[in-house]
Short mmCIF file of C-alpha atoms in Angstrom, two decimals:
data_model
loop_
_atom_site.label_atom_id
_atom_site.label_comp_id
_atom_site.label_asym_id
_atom_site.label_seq_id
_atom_site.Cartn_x
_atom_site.Cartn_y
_atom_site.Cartn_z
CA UNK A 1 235.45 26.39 115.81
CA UNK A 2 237.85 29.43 115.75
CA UNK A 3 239.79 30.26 112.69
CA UNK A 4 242.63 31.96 112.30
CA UNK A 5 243.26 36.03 113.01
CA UNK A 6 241.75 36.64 109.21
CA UNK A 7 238.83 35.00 110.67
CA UNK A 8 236.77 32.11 110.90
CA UNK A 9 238.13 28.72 108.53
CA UNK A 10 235.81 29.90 105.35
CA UNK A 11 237.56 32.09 102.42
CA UNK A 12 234.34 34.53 102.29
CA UNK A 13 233.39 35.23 105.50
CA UNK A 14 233.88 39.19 106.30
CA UNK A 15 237.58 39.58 107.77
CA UNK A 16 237.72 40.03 111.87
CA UNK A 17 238.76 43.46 111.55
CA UNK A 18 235.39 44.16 109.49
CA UNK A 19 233.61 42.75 112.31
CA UNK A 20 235.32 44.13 115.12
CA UNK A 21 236.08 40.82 116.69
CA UNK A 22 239.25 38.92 117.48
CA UNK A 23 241.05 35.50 118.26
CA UNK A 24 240.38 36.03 121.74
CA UNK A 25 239.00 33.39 124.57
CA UNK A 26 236.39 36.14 125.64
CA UNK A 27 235.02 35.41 121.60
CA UNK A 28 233.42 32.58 120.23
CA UNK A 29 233.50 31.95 116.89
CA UNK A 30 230.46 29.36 115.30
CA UNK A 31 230.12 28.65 111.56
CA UNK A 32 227.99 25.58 111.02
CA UNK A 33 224.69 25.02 108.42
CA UNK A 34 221.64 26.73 109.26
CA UNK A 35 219.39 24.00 109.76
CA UNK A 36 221.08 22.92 113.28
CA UNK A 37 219.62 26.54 114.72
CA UNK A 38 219.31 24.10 118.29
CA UNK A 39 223.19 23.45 118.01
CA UNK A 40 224.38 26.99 117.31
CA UNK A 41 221.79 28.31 120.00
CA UNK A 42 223.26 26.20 122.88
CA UNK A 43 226.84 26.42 121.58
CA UNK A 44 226.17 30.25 121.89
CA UNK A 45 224.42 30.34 125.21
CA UNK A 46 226.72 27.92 126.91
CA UNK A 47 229.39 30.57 126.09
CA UNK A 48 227.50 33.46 127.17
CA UNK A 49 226.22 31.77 130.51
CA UNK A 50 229.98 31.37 131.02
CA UNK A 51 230.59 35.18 130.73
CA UNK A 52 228.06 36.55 132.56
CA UNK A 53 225.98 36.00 136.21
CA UNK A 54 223.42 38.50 135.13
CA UNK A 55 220.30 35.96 134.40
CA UNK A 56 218.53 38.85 132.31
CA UNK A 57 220.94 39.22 129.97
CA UNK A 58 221.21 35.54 129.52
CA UNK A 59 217.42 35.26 129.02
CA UNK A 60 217.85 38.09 126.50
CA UNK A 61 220.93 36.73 124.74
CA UNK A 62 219.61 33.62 124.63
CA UNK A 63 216.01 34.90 122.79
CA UNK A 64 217.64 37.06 120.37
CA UNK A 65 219.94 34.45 119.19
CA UNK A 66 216.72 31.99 119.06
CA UNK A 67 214.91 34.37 117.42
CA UNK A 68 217.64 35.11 114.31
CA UNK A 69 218.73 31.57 114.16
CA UNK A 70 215.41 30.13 113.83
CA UNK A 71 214.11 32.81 111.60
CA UNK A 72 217.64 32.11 109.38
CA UNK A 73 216.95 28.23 109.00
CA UNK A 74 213.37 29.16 108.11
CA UNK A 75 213.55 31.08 105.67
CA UNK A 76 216.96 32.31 104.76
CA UNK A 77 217.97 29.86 102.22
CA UNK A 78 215.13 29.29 99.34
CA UNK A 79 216.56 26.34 97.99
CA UNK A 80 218.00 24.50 100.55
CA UNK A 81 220.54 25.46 103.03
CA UNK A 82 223.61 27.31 103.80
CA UNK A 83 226.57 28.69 106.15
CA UNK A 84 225.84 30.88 109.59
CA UNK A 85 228.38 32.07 110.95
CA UNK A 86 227.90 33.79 114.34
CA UNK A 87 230.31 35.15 116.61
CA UNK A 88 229.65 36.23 120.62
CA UNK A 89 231.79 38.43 122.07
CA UNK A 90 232.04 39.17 125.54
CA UNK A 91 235.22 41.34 125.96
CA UNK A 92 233.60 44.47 126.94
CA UNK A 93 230.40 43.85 127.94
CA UNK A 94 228.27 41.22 125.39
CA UNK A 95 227.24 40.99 121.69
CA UNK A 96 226.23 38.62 119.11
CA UNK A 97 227.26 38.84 115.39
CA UNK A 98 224.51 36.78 113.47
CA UNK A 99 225.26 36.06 109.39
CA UNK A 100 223.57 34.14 106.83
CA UNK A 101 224.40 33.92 103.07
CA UNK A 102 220.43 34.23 101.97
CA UNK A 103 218.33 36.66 100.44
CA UNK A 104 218.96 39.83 101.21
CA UNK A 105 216.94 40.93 104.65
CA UNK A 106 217.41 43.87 106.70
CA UNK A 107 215.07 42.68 109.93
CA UNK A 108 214.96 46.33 111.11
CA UNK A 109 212.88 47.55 107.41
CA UNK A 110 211.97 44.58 105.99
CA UNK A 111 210.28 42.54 108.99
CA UNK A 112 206.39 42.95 109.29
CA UNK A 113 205.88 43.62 113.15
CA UNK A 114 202.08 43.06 114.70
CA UNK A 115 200.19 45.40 115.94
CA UNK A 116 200.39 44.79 119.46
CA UNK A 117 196.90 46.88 120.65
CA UNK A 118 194.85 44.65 117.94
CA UNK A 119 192.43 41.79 120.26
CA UNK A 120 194.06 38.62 119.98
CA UNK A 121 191.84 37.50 117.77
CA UNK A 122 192.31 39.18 115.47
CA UNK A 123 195.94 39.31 115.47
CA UNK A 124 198.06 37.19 112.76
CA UNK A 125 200.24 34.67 114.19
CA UNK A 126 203.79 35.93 113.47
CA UNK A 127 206.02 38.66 113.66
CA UNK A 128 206.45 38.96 117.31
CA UNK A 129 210.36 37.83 117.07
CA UNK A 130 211.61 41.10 115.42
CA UNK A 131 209.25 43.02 118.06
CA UNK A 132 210.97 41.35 120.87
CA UNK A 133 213.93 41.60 119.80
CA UNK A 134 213.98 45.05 119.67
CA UNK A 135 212.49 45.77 123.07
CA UNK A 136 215.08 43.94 124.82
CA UNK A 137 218.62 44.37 122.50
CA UNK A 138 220.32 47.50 123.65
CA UNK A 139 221.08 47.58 119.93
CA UNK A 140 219.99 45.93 116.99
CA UNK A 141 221.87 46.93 113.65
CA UNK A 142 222.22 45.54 110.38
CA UNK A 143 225.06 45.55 107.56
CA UNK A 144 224.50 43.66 104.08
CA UNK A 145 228.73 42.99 103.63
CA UNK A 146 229.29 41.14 100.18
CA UNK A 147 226.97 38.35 100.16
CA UNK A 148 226.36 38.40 104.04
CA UNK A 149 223.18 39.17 106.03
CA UNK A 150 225.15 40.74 109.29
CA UNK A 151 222.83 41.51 112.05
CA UNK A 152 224.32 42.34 115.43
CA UNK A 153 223.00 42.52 118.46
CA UNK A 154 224.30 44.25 121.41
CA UNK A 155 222.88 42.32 124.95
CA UNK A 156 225.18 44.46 127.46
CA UNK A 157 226.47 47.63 126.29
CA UNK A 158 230.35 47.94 126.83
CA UNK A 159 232.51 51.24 127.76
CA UNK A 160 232.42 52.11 123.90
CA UNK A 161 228.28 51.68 123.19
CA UNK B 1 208.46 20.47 128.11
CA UNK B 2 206.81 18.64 131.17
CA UNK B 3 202.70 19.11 131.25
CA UNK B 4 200.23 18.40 133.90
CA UNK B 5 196.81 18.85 133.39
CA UNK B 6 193.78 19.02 135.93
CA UNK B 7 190.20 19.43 135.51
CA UNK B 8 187.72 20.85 137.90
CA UNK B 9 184.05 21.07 136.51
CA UNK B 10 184.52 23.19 133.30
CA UNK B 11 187.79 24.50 134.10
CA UNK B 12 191.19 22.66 132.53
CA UNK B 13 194.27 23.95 134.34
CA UNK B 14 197.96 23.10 132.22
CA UNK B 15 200.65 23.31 134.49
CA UNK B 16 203.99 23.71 131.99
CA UNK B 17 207.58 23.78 132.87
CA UNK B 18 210.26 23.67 130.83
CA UNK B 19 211.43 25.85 127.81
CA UNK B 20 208.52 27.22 125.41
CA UNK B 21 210.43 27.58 122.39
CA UNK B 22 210.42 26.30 118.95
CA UNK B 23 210.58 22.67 120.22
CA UNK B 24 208.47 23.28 123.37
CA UNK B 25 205.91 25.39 121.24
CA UNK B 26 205.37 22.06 119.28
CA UNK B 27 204.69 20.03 122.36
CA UNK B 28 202.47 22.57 124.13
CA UNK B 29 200.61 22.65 121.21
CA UNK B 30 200.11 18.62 120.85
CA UNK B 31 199.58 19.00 124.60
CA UNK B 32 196.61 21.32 124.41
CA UNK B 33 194.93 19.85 121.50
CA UNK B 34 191.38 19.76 121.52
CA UNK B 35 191.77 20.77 125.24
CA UNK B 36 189.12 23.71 125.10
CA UNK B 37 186.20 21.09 124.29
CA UNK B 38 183.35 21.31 126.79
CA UNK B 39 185.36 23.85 128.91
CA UNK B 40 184.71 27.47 130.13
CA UNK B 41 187.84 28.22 130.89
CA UNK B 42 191.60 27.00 130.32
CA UNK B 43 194.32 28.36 132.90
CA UNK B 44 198.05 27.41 131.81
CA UNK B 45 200.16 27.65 134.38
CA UNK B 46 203.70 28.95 133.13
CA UNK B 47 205.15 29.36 137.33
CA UNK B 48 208.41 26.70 135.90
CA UNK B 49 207.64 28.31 132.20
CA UNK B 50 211.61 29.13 132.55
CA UNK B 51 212.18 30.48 128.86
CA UNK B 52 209.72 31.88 125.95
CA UNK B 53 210.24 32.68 122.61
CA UNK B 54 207.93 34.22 119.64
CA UNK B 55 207.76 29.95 118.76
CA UNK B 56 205.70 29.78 122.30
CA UNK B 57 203.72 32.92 121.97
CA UNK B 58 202.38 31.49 118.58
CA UNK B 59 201.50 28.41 119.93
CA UNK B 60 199.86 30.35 122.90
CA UNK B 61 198.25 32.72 120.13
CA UNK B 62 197.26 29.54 118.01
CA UNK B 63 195.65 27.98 121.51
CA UNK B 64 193.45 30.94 122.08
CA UNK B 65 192.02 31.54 118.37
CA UNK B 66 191.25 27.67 118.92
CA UNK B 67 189.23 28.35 121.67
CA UNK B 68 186.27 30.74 121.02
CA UNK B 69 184.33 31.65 123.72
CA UNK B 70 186.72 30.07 126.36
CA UNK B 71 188.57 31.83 129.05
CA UNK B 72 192.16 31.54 128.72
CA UNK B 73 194.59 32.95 131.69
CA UNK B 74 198.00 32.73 131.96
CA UNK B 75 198.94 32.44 135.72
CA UNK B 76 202.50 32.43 137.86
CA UNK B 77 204.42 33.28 134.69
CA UNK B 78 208.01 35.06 135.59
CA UNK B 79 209.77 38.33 135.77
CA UNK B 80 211.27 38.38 132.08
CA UNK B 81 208.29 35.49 130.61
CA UNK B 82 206.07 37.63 131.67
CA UNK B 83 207.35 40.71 130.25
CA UNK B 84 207.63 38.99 126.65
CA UNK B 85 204.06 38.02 126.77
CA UNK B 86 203.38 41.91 127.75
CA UNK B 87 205.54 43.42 125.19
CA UNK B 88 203.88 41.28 122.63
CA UNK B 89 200.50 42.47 123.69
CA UNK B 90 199.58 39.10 125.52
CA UNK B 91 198.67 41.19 128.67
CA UNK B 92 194.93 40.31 128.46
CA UNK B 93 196.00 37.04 129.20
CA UNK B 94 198.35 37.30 132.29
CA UNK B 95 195.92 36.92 135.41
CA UNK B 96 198.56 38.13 137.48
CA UNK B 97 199.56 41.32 135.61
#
């Protein structure tokens, strides 16, 4: 699943050096279709479960990448589907790189969150994966990098964060 | 996801385990189908509830809305499950909170 020290086997993904990741056995490098979000998820978790004891960070790494992937398969690609590529890195402490190829979506401005003090009742159903997300990422951040949605999450802050 | 359910006069208790996310969130929700009928109260059970995503708290959200004037607790859930449910502004529902 690794490429090569440009990066990942695809002519278009965003070089290594752009992401700040590197051929490295402390990073795992995924690009499959979006519609196997279950794949990619345990791919990525079975990786991250290897790098770290700390079960809260696994919990957390684990529901952020759920959250994206799912969220990418859904509704990502309008007519049909397309590449993710995600890469976890777990050099210095532990982050997740999450890209799609779809419309254009910056979860941090564009993502309607609930409003958590409403009764349940009269809450819509939705929008409580962005919310989440954010309470329990150290970071969240977003790049748009040619045709790439880049969304990376940092789970456990390294010396640098 | 594993589901057990009991009932005691007009109270249906769901005891889950397993993941609640998008694939568990479809079971739970064929597992609690129609479940409310005749009932006062529905207590789910999440003590081996070992994962949730927003895919479970919709089908959690989806239960309740289903279930007008029925009681619905959430009992034994976990350290970070629970907190999800919380930060999501499930509180009301934790019995244990």
């Amino acid at each position: 699943m690794c490429g090569s020290d440009e990066g990942i086997a695809s002519p278009d993904v965003p070089s290594r050096e752009v992401l700040g990741t590197t051929d490295s056995p402390d990073v795992l490098e995924v690009l499959m279709e979006a519609d196997r979000p279950q794949e990619i998820l345990e791919t990525l978790c079975q990786f991250a479960d290897g790098h770290t004891e700390d079960e809260k960070a696994r919990y957390v790494f684990r529901l952020i990448c759920d959250e994206f992937l799912e969220n990418i398969a859904s509704y990502a690609y309008t007519s049909g589907n397309g590449p993710v590529y995600a890469a976890a890195d777990a050099r210095d402490g532990l982050r997740v790189i999450l890209m799609d190829k779809g419309v254009p979506f910056n979860p941090l401005t564009d993502a309607k969150v609930p409003d958590v003090n409403l009764p349940l009742e009269e809450r819509e159903v939705g929008g409580c994966g962005i919310l989440i997300s954010r309470k329990f990422a150290k970071r969240l951040e977003y790049r748009r990098i040619g045709d790439w949605n880049v969304t990376i999450a940092v789970i456990i802050e390294g010396s640098e964060d | 996801m594993d589901f057990e359910t009991t009932v005691e006069g007009t109270t249906v208790t769901v005891k889950a385990s397993g993941k609640l996310d998008s694939i568990g969130a479809q079971e739970f929700s064929q597992a609690t189908d129609g479940l409310s009928k005749g009932m006062k109260s529905i207590v789910l059970d999440f003590e081996d509830v070992s994962y949730v995503s927003s895919a479970g708290l919709r089908s959690v959200l989806k239960l309740k809305m289903g279930s007008k004037g029925v009681d619905l607790r959430i009992v034994k859930a976990g350290g970070m499950t629970a907190e999800i449910f919380r930060t999501a502004g499930f509180g009301s529902l934790l019995k244990d909170a």
